[in-house]
Structure formats: C-alpha cells, structure tokens
XYZ file of C-alpha atoms in Angstrom:
569
model
C -72.764 -36.004 -11.422
C -71.572 -34.046 -8.448
C -74.197 -32.078 -6.628
C -74.275 -28.253 -6.798
C -73.256 -28.106 -3.140
C -70.190 -30.348 -3.797
C -69.084 -28.094 -6.651
C -69.433 -25.022 -4.431
C -67.395 -26.696 -1.652
C -64.646 -27.677 -4.122
C -64.535 -24.143 -5.560
C -64.253 -22.701 -2.079
C -61.439 -25.103 -1.256
C -59.535 -24.191 -4.430
C -60.107 -20.524 -3.745
C -58.768 -20.882 -0.244
C -55.698 -22.704 -1.603
C -55.001 -20.011 -4.180
C -55.561 -17.359 -1.575
C -53.044 -18.987 0.738
C -50.494 -19.216 -2.105
C -51.033 -15.558 -2.951
C -50.615 -14.603 0.694
C -47.374 -16.604 0.918
C -46.114 -14.975 -2.270
C -46.916 -11.500 -1.011
C -45.290 -12.286 2.326
C -42.119 -13.484 0.669
C -41.975 -10.440 -1.606
C -42.346 -8.198 1.426
C -39.557 -10.093 3.206
C -37.322 -9.785 0.139
C -37.971 -6.044 0.003
C -36.962 -5.747 3.649
C -33.743 -7.691 2.940
C -32.902 -5.428 0.003
C -33.507 -2.368 2.168
C -31.270 -3.819 4.886
C -28.604 -4.607 2.284
C -28.679 -1.008 1.056
C -28.233 0.347 4.561
C -25.358 -2.053 5.322
C -23.611 -1.188 2.043
C -23.886 2.545 2.752
C -22.514 2.091 6.273
C -19.578 -0.026 5.071
C -18.591 2.384 2.319
C -18.713 5.366 4.665
C -16.793 3.530 7.398
C -13.268 4.826 8.042
C -10.295 2.583 8.739
C -10.288 3.557 12.423
C -14.005 2.783 12.731
C -13.402 -0.591 11.075
C -10.613 -1.420 13.512
C -12.838 -0.492 16.465
C -15.759 -2.553 15.187
C -13.830 -5.587 13.867
C -10.862 -6.136 16.253
C -11.758 -9.815 16.634
C -11.898 -10.256 12.860
C -8.398 -8.777 12.634
C -7.095 -11.201 15.264
C -8.656 -14.283 13.665
C -7.496 -13.268 10.186
C -3.939 -12.694 11.422
C -3.973 -16.118 13.107
C -5.074 -17.983 9.972
C -2.689 -15.986 7.744
C 0.198 -17.084 9.977
C -0.053 -20.494 8.292
C 1.777 -18.892 5.350
C 4.832 -18.318 7.574
C 5.518 -22.060 7.484
C 5.772 -22.144 3.701
C 8.054 -19.108 3.528
C 10.244 -20.762 6.172
C 10.634 -24.114 4.427
C 11.125 -22.724 0.915
C 13.892 -20.571 2.355
C 15.514 -23.626 3.954
C 15.789 -25.871 0.922
C 17.210 -23.168 -1.359
C 19.925 -22.317 1.175
C 20.812 -25.845 2.285
C 22.613 -26.566 -0.995
C 25.570 -24.514 0.280
C 25.764 -26.513 3.546
C 28.674 -29.021 3.396
C 26.891 -31.246 5.946
C 23.707 -31.312 3.844
C 25.696 -31.987 0.668
C 27.580 -34.907 2.279
C 24.266 -36.514 3.313
C 22.199 -36.005 0.171
C 24.754 -35.203 -2.550
C 27.481 -36.944 -4.523
C 31.270 -36.662 -4.399
C 32.678 -34.741 -7.347
C 34.986 -36.858 -9.487
C 36.993 -33.774 -10.431
C 37.426 -32.693 -6.797
C 37.750 -35.648 -4.401
C 36.472 -34.802 -0.937
C 33.957 -32.218 -2.194
C 30.298 -33.144 -2.133
C 27.449 -31.443 -4.005
C 23.736 -32.061 -4.470
C 23.547 -32.658 -8.213
C 21.851 -30.082 -10.444
C 18.942 -32.387 -11.388
C 18.180 -33.073 -7.726
C 18.501 -29.389 -6.848
C 15.951 -28.617 -9.530
C 13.727 -31.474 -8.354
C 13.803 -30.441 -4.696
C 13.236 -26.757 -5.457
C 10.281 -27.509 -7.724
C 8.914 -30.434 -5.659
C 7.005 -28.053 -3.401
C 5.609 -26.321 -6.509
C 4.214 -29.630 -7.756
C 2.538 -30.278 -4.410
C 1.173 -26.734 -4.318
C -0.446 -27.185 -7.725
C -2.268 -30.236 -6.356
C -3.211 -28.409 -3.142
C -4.574 -25.406 -5.032
C -6.912 -27.604 -7.070
C -8.026 -29.550 -3.987
C -8.712 -26.357 -2.047
C -11.080 -25.093 -4.740
C -13.334 -28.003 -3.829
C -12.539 -28.792 -0.167
C -12.849 -25.358 1.457
C -16.150 -24.626 -0.276
C -17.559 -28.005 0.765
C -16.241 -28.363 4.332
C -15.602 -24.733 5.303
C -12.396 -22.805 5.860
C -11.712 -23.776 9.476
C -11.752 -27.546 9.083
C -9.834 -27.422 5.820
C -7.021 -25.485 7.515
C -7.002 -27.729 10.589
C -6.713 -30.923 8.518
C -3.872 -29.383 6.469
C -2.001 -28.406 9.642
C -2.194 -31.975 10.889
C -0.817 -33.193 7.559
C 2.104 -30.771 7.918
C 2.766 -32.228 11.379
C 2.921 -35.754 9.959
C 5.005 -35.000 6.877
C 7.584 -32.904 8.727
C 8.747 -36.262 10.124
C 9.878 -37.140 6.591
C 12.139 -34.081 6.504
C 13.563 -34.833 9.928
C 14.279 -38.539 9.350
C 15.088 -38.535 5.591
C 17.984 -40.896 4.839
C 18.173 -40.102 1.132
C 17.330 -37.344 -1.327
C 14.312 -39.257 -2.650
C 12.622 -39.037 0.758
C 13.322 -35.298 0.842
C 11.638 -34.902 -2.539
C 8.589 -36.848 -1.318
C 8.408 -34.583 1.748
C 8.573 -31.439 -0.414
C 5.753 -32.667 -2.655
C 3.537 -33.835 0.224
C 4.038 -30.665 2.278
C 3.406 -28.624 -0.849
C -0.216 -29.856 -0.923
C -1.315 -28.124 2.333
C 0.876 -25.120 1.478
C -1.095 -24.740 -1.746
C -4.302 -24.775 0.301
C -2.985 -22.054 2.612
C -2.000 -19.797 -0.308
C -5.576 -19.150 -1.408
C -7.629 -19.937 1.700
C -5.881 -17.359 3.896
C -6.541 -14.574 1.351
C -10.188 -15.573 0.970
C -10.844 -15.728 4.711
C -9.212 -12.325 5.231
C -11.372 -10.720 2.529
C -14.616 -12.207 3.880
C -14.377 -11.395 7.593
C -13.745 -7.657 7.300
C -15.513 -4.580 5.855
C -14.504 -2.656 2.730
C -12.252 -0.247 4.656
C -10.044 -3.097 5.942
C -9.985 -5.518 2.997
C -6.799 -4.144 1.467
C -4.895 -4.364 4.748
C -5.831 -7.854 5.931
C -5.414 -9.456 2.498
C -1.976 -7.907 1.953
C -0.876 -9.013 5.442
C -0.471 -12.451 3.838
C 2.553 -11.071 1.991
C 4.025 -9.947 5.317
C 3.773 -13.557 6.488
C 5.831 -14.719 3.489
C 8.582 -12.291 4.428
C 8.401 -13.269 8.104
C 8.824 -16.962 7.268
C 11.827 -16.241 5.048
C 13.354 -13.953 7.663
C 13.058 -16.643 10.349
C 14.506 -19.198 7.924
C 17.568 -17.068 7.108
C 18.086 -16.346 10.812
C 17.996 -20.066 11.689
C 20.386 -20.894 8.829
C 22.870 -18.226 9.928
C 22.829 -19.678 13.452
C 23.734 -23.099 11.998
C 26.634 -21.983 9.756
C 29.296 -22.950 12.309
C 27.907 -26.430 13.042
C 29.686 -29.329 11.341
C 27.272 -32.178 12.015
C 23.915 -33.431 10.718
C 22.024 -31.283 13.229
C 22.944 -28.229 11.138
C 20.056 -29.156 8.828
C 17.974 -31.431 11.080
C 17.340 -28.740 13.724
C 15.902 -26.274 11.175
C 13.611 -29.017 9.857
C 12.550 -29.987 13.401
C 11.590 -26.383 14.159
C 8.712 -26.773 11.693
C 6.894 -28.760 14.385
C 6.491 -25.636 16.505
C 3.779 -24.210 14.201
C 0.931 -26.633 13.400
C -0.458 -27.683 16.813
C -0.808 -24.181 18.369
C -2.280 -22.845 15.127
C -4.752 -25.749 14.872
C -5.931 -25.220 18.464
C -6.465 -21.512 17.866
C -8.233 -21.991 14.522
C -10.554 -24.593 16.079
C -12.109 -21.776 18.125
C -12.180 -19.307 15.209
C -15.550 -18.299 13.702
C -16.338 -19.586 10.227
C -16.578 -17.088 7.373
C -20.126 -15.611 7.440
C -20.022 -15.348 3.629
C -19.433 -19.105 3.346
C -22.284 -19.799 5.778
C -24.620 -17.554 3.755
C -23.707 -19.408 0.559
C -24.658 -22.631 2.352
C -28.006 -21.154 3.469
C -27.024 -21.226 7.175
C -28.079 -17.661 7.846
C -28.596 -17.902 11.606
C -25.104 -19.373 11.986
C -23.770 -16.644 9.703
C -25.206 -13.993 12.009
C -23.711 -15.717 15.061
C -20.322 -15.866 13.304
C -20.570 -12.176 12.376
C -21.302 -11.245 15.992
C -18.185 -13.169 17.069
C -16.132 -11.087 14.618
C -17.362 -7.719 15.894
C -17.417 -5.657 19.085
C -20.841 -4.052 19.141
C -20.106 -1.934 22.209
C -17.632 0.085 20.122
C -19.956 0.955 17.228
C -23.627 1.631 17.967
C -24.638 2.117 14.300
C -23.761 -1.464 13.318
C -26.637 -3.873 12.631
C -25.742 -7.555 12.148
C -29.057 -8.324 10.427
C -28.428 -5.603 7.834
C -24.946 -6.976 7.127
C -26.347 -10.484 6.665
C -28.958 -8.973 4.326
C -26.117 -7.500 2.278
C -24.440 -10.921 2.049
C -27.735 -12.563 1.048
C -28.337 -9.906 -1.627
C -24.799 -10.232 -3.060
C -25.049 -14.040 -3.092
C -28.414 -13.870 -4.871
C -27.012 -11.375 -7.391
C -24.079 -13.680 -8.141
C -26.399 -16.683 -8.495
C -28.371 -14.643 -11.021
C -25.302 -13.899 -13.165
C -23.206 -17.056 -12.588
C -24.638 -20.389 -13.667
C -22.650 -22.626 -11.334
C -19.721 -22.845 -8.948
C -17.302 -25.220 -10.701
C -13.866 -24.547 -12.188
C -15.465 -24.524 -15.633
C -17.742 -21.658 -14.587
C -14.645 -19.486 -14.052
C -14.285 -19.426 -17.846
C -17.886 -18.542 -18.690
C -19.429 -15.145 -19.431
C -18.061 -12.129 -17.616
C -16.370 -14.434 -15.069
C -13.825 -15.246 -17.798
C -12.598 -11.647 -17.665
C -12.280 -11.799 -13.890
C -10.360 -15.088 -14.076
C -8.036 -13.676 -16.736
C -7.229 -10.579 -14.641
C -6.627 -12.590 -11.458
C -4.330 -15.000 -13.337
C -2.343 -12.199 -14.944
C -2.046 -10.177 -11.722
C -0.459 -13.241 -10.109
C 1.756 -14.028 -13.127
C 3.049 -10.451 -13.374
C 4.669 -10.892 -9.968
C 7.171 -13.230 -11.670
C 7.153 -11.642 -15.120
C 8.217 -8.266 -13.697
C 11.690 -9.646 -12.849
C 11.206 -11.200 -9.420
C 13.369 -14.255 -10.164
C 16.208 -11.982 -11.368
C 16.084 -9.847 -8.210
C 16.560 -12.928 -6.040
C 20.139 -13.159 -7.321
C 21.330 -10.071 -5.435
C 23.523 -12.261 -3.204
C 25.018 -13.839 -6.344
C 26.266 -10.456 -7.595
C 27.454 -9.460 -4.131
C 29.414 -12.715 -3.837
C 30.965 -11.956 -7.216
C 32.082 -8.655 -5.728
C 34.052 -10.571 -3.090
C 31.691 -10.707 -0.104
C 31.992 -13.809 2.099
C 29.068 -16.115 2.943
C 28.169 -14.398 6.226
C 28.011 -10.977 4.566
C 26.002 -12.347 1.627
C 23.501 -13.946 4.015
C 23.318 -10.650 5.924
C 22.297 -8.896 2.714
C 19.696 -11.619 2.107
C 18.446 -11.047 5.656
C 18.105 -7.359 4.888
C 16.233 -8.118 1.668
C 13.689 -10.301 3.472
C 13.308 -7.614 6.163
C 12.548 -5.110 3.402
C 9.833 -7.472 2.168
C 8.107 -7.022 5.512
C 8.721 -3.278 5.737
C 7.322 -2.954 2.205
C 3.953 -4.277 3.389
C 3.680 -1.515 5.997
C 4.752 0.994 3.355
C 1.989 -0.232 1.048
C -0.506 0.127 3.903
C 0.623 3.735 4.391
C 0.223 4.513 0.684
C -3.243 2.947 0.624
C -4.227 4.913 3.721
C -3.315 8.102 1.829
C -5.970 7.279 -0.747
C -3.784 5.733 -3.454
C -5.756 2.964 -5.170
C -4.698 -0.624 -5.801
C -4.570 -0.161 -9.582
C -2.433 2.981 -9.262
C 0.051 1.333 -6.895
C 0.307 -1.720 -9.136
C 0.749 0.309 -12.345
C 3.223 2.906 -11.036
C 5.127 0.188 -9.211
C 5.654 -1.671 -12.486
C 6.939 1.546 -14.075
C 9.539 1.904 -11.310
C 10.579 -1.757 -11.562
C 10.967 -1.487 -15.341
C 13.224 1.574 -15.000
C 15.483 -0.166 -12.448
C 15.763 -3.298 -14.579
C 16.949 -1.169 -17.478
C 19.558 0.458 -15.212
C 20.727 -3.027 -14.193
C 21.122 -3.860 -17.864
C 23.255 -0.773 -18.528
C 25.495 -1.688 -15.560
C 26.603 -4.606 -17.726
C 28.617 -2.052 -19.724
C 30.893 -1.368 -16.729
C 34.536 -2.193 -17.697
C 36.094 -5.368 -16.280
C 38.536 -3.433 -14.091
C 35.540 -1.959 -12.249
C 33.716 -5.270 -11.915
C 33.657 -5.168 -8.099
C 32.078 -1.708 -8.037
C 29.609 -2.769 -10.728
C 28.634 -5.880 -8.780
C 28.085 -3.898 -5.585
C 25.986 -1.362 -7.517
C 23.998 -4.214 -9.063
C 23.337 -5.870 -5.693
C 22.337 -2.540 -4.152
C 19.904 -1.699 -6.964
C 18.408 -5.189 -6.635
C 17.751 -4.448 -2.965
C 16.062 -1.187 -4.025
C 14.102 -3.150 -6.621
C 12.957 -5.563 -3.890
C 11.733 -2.679 -1.697
C 9.824 -1.054 -4.583
C 8.358 -4.435 -5.487
C 7.067 -5.015 -1.965
C 5.675 -1.471 -1.712
C 3.581 -2.067 -4.815
C 3.277 -5.182 -6.993
C 4.308 -7.796 -4.451
C 1.879 -6.607 -1.767
C -1.048 -5.076 -3.682
C -1.450 -8.264 -5.738
C -3.000 -10.034 -2.740
C -5.679 -7.386 -2.412
C -6.454 -7.266 -6.133
C -6.960 -11.013 -6.561
C -9.261 -11.224 -3.543
C -11.450 -8.312 -4.647
C -11.640 -8.880 -8.405
C -12.885 -12.469 -8.138
C -16.568 -13.088 -7.359
C -17.519 -14.467 -3.904
C -19.164 -17.501 -5.459
C -16.051 -18.502 -7.423
C -13.343 -16.778 -5.401
C -11.530 -19.835 -4.057
C -11.386 -21.420 -7.512
C -10.490 -18.202 -9.343
C -7.642 -17.367 -6.956
C -6.445 -20.992 -7.147
C -6.275 -20.794 -10.954
C -4.353 -17.528 -10.689
C -1.898 -19.010 -8.211
C -1.418 -22.044 -10.466
C -0.366 -19.761 -13.329
C 1.930 -17.916 -10.898
C 3.670 -21.186 -9.991
C 3.979 -22.315 -13.619
C 5.484 -18.972 -14.669
C 7.742 -19.101 -11.602
C 9.053 -22.531 -12.599
C 9.843 -21.294 -16.120
C 11.574 -18.203 -14.744
C 13.588 -20.233 -12.217
C 14.851 -22.419 -15.063
C 15.708 -19.529 -17.423
C 17.412 -17.191 -14.932
C 20.343 -19.499 -13.999
C 21.074 -19.999 -17.702
C 21.080 -16.215 -18.203
C 23.543 -15.636 -15.351
C 25.719 -18.763 -15.420
C 29.140 -18.064 -17.019
C 29.089 -21.597 -18.423
C 25.730 -21.078 -20.152
C 24.383 -17.894 -21.774
C 26.453 -15.607 -19.513
C 24.192 -12.572 -19.947
C 25.044 -11.288 -16.456
C 23.625 -7.761 -16.085
C 22.278 -7.751 -19.625
C 19.500 -10.023 -18.353
C 18.050 -6.789 -16.968
C 17.168 -5.743 -20.516
C 15.221 -8.974 -21.035
C 13.226 -8.664 -17.822
C 12.806 -4.924 -18.339
C 11.208 -5.596 -21.743
C 8.838 -8.181 -20.252
C 8.005 -5.743 -17.440
C 7.125 -3.060 -20.012
C 4.599 -5.451 -21.589
C 3.147 -6.005 -18.103
C 2.697 -2.219 -17.773
C 0.684 -2.126 -21.001
C -1.509 -5.030 -19.841
C -2.128 -3.448 -16.438
C -3.103 -0.094 -17.948
C -5.771 -1.589 -20.192
C -7.029 -4.569 -18.177
C -6.589 -4.211 -14.389
C -9.477 -2.239 -12.759
C -9.647 -0.260 -9.506
C -11.673 -2.160 -6.852
C -10.982 0.196 -3.915
C -14.067 1.332 -1.999
C -16.461 -0.901 -3.943
C -18.775 -3.434 -2.351
C -18.657 -6.961 -3.747
C -22.114 -6.440 -5.279
C -20.975 -3.262 -7.055
C -17.961 -5.072 -8.476
C -20.281 -7.820 -9.743
C -22.410 -5.259 -11.591
C -19.393 -3.425 -13.047
C -18.021 -6.642 -14.509
C -21.446 -7.724 -15.721
C -21.820 -4.407 -17.590
C -18.340 -4.802 -19.120
C -17.084 -1.438 -17.819
C -13.562 -0.571 -19.006
C -10.797 -1.055 -16.430
C -9.846 2.623 -16.774
C -13.406 3.721 -15.858
C -14.020 1.428 -12.869
C -13.202 4.111 -10.309
C -15.444 6.802 -11.851
C -18.454 4.801 -13.059
C -21.553 5.220 -10.925
C -23.349 1.954 -10.290
C -26.424 0.851 -8.364
C -26.139 -2.764 -7.274
C -29.841 -2.758 -6.365
C -31.206 -1.789 -9.788
C -31.656 -5.432 -10.790
C -34.812 -7.329 -9.878
C -33.642 -10.456 -8.079
C -36.600 -11.013 -5.774
C -37.171 -14.428 -7.280
C -33.653 -15.462 -6.333
C -34.137 -14.137 -2.827
C -37.323 -16.103 -2.128
C -35.591 -19.347 -1.266
C -32.956 -17.514 0.810
C -35.668 -15.691 2.754
C -37.580 -18.915 3.293
C -34.445 -20.689 4.539
C -33.738 -17.804 6.880
C -37.237 -17.828 8.355
C -37.158 -21.589 8.881
C -33.683 -21.591 10.427
C -34.404 -18.675 12.740
C -37.701 -20.193 13.853
C -35.977 -23.499 14.652
C -33.345 -21.734 16.709
C -36.024 -19.725 18.497
C -37.954 -22.904 19.217
C -34.837 -24.610 20.508
C -34.161 -21.631 22.752
C -37.674 -21.730 24.192
C -37.455 -25.459 24.771
C-alpha cells in the first residue's frame, strides 16, 4: 500500500495539474473575449467608414485588386477575336473549307464554328472546378501566377496552329486558366477591401471584360485591310503582351488576409493587411482589431458550416446561398444577353457595311465600360444591389417587348425597323451594364460565405456558362431566315423569360449592401426573407462561439511568439 505521504504528494500533483488546466482555460476565454471585443470595434468602424475614407485607407488594396482583375482583360480579348475571325477571308482560307456551291469562297463550317466558340467554355468549366480546390489550397497569388504561365505557353498554339483542330485545342486549354480568373479575381477583390469599397472593386471585373472586348474589336478593325495570314496571327501574338508583366506584379502582391486567417496564419495575415493599407491616412484604424473580426467571422462560419467541400455548398442554409449565386449568374444570360449581341446583325440587314457594323460593335463594348462607372455612381447615391438588379430587369424586359413589337413593322419599312432594332439593342446593352451585368459581380461575392466562396462562385459561373451555351445555340435558330426565322419576335420569347427572372429576383435575391460578412452569415442562418434583409436588425456577436475561437487564439499566440522570438534572435 502506498504511504499516506505518497498519497498526499499525488493529490497535490493532480491538484496542480487541474489548476494549471483551469488557468489555461480561463486565459483562453479571456483572450477570446478580447478578440470578440476587437471584432466588434472593427465591424463598427468598417460599417461607419465612408467611400472616401476607404479609398484613403486602402489605396494599395485598390491597386493590387485592379492588377489581379486585369487578368480578365485577356479572356474578353480572345473571346472577341474568335467570334469575329469567322468573317475574315484570310482566316477562312486557312481553317475553313471551299464551298461547293460557290467556288473560290471559303468558310469555317458551322460545326467547327460552334466547336471553336464553345471550346473556351469547356475549358472554363474545367478551370472553375480546379480553382475551387487550387486557390484555397495554394493561395490566390500562386494560383494566378501559374495560370498566367500556362496562358503564355498555350498562346503558342494559337500563333502556330496549322489546322482548325489545333485551334480548338488552344481554346480548350486557354479556357482552363480563364475559368480560374473568372472567380479568383472577384474573390480577391472582395477580401482585400472594407464594406464601403466591396461593391466597386468586385464590379470592376466587369469593366475588364469590356476593356478586353474593346481592345479586341480595335485590333480587328486595324487588320481589316490586310490580305495575308498576319491579319489573324498578329492579334493572336498580341496575347503574349499580358502574362509576364502581370505575373511579375502579382508576385509582389500581398496574399488575401482572409485566406491566411482561414489557414491559421494570423501573423502573416496581419502583415498582409498592413501592406494593403496606409496607416498614416487613417489614425482610427487598428490592424489587430480587423484581424480579430476575420477570426470571429471564420469561427462563426466554422460553427455553422460543417466542411469546405463542393458538397457542403448544398447543405443547410448554404444551399440557399448557392442557389441565389447560381441564379444571379444565370439571369445574366436568361435576361436576353445573347439576343442583344446580335445588334450588328440587324444593322447589317439595314444595309450597313462591315466597317460601320464593327463601329457600332465598338460603341457597344465602350458602353459596357461606361455602364460600370454608371453603376458605381448609382451605388454611391445609396441605391442597393438588389434594387439595381431588380429595376434593371424591369427595364430590360420592357425593351425586349418593344423589340418584339418592332417585328410588326411592314416590309417596305424594313430598313428603318432594323435601325430602330439595332439602336434599342444598344440601349438595352447600356441598361444591362448599368444594372444586371455589373451588379451581379458584387452580389455573388457578398452572398456566398467566406469559407465556401470560391466554390460557390465557381458553381454559379458553371451554370452561367451552361445557360450561355444553350442560349448561343437557340438564338441563331431564332434569327436565321433558313431556320425558325423569328427575327424581332424573338424579343417576346426573351422578354417572357426576363419577366420570370424579375419574379425570382423579387422573392429570392437579398440586399447585402452595408452588411459585414458575419452579419450576412447570421441572416442566412436565421432564414430571413430576401425582402427583409435590409431592414432586419442582427447582432453577429449574440452567438457563443468561444469554443471555436480557442484553437484560433492558441494558434495566434504561438505564431506571434515565434515571430517575436525570431525578431529578438
């Protein structure tokens, strides 16, 4: 039997152990309380921050976000090229077939036109799925850099292609990194800026689409008078001017602090946040408080979301968020976008020559860019994302119906009717970019949870591409005189679909403006109606998540102490 003294010593040892555990527990609870308090202060500061204050505090974040978003310019440029090269005689002679009915005339066959136009879509579908895994595992910077290098390599296929099969392979392969850019640029923009700037930096991505298309049309117009193979090889070669400078710049860019927090690298997250801000311009900013807010939001999402896989996007309240993101993307095509792209077709029918038709297309792409600035102005006047999206759809629906009624114009006035149709389509394009086309980028980035954002936005973009493929197949049949020959009456079809989109938006799309990510998480968790999102009061700190914060706090203390030790050494 153990002696009385041994039993007393053992009891003392156990007591000391329990005491130490209790002390550690109390210490961690105190640390968690401090983090929650810091998160509250940071949230209050962000929500009270004006746009001008945000610009003064986050000028570096704006610059880095603009740089990474510029990757989208490349996709807009190339998609513009392939769809306009079919009318190039030089391109048709190289990659097409001679028409038996018209000797001496060469055309890229309809099946190959469809294959080339949709080849990039196939690659983008693959890239979107890959990005959901790669960017979350390796970080945003390295994922973008690797994709830029792939673009550099596969542009050689475009430049040296000796047959149409090689062109198709190039479209598919380049589509993979383009798919990555589509979602990664939006996510990075939403994570490096405060609430006041989210809507502007995320919608800038749409400006980049328009810029790429505008450059593409400009290059094509400069090549119209060339009669050799360089008419299409020079535009392809110009794609090499983008990747290397962008990759060098992005190499020096700070990683998203939200991604670093999700990985438990809190000291690095703080360093990244400091690189995104200019503290000398805003004395009230506290980097530690902002990191506390990120830690709190991440812990809250871990509490309500079981995992971070694609399957988790379809579980619980995340299913609703995935559904809304997917539909917001799909509505871009369902509201008549594919029909509006045929403005040059109606103008050509009215008797305009190729140069004039391309000039109208140039004006339409320029309006795409102007529309982004117009949307920024409307948002700065306090108009919410939901309101812009909903009222924009109402305007688009009305114009589509007018286009349908223009089909009743008598044949002797066909030229006037075609000019009116093309003009209204240009007005449709401007309205679209002021509202649906631009605001979509902000909605999808804010509605999805931080933990599943990359995957949720990727799923939404996949549905967008699938719907776009269906629309691009149906629209030519509607307009082709040798097929359904609906002409203007196709406006009634798209107007009806657009009306259904209005009903969906009214009942399902919420207003995320001015809300922190944590508040949005709570609103979705509570199942608040989309129509009441803007008016519902919510406290993101009412939930007890101290247990979830313990490990985060512990990781932070360890990481900071290691960095401090390294500094002293």
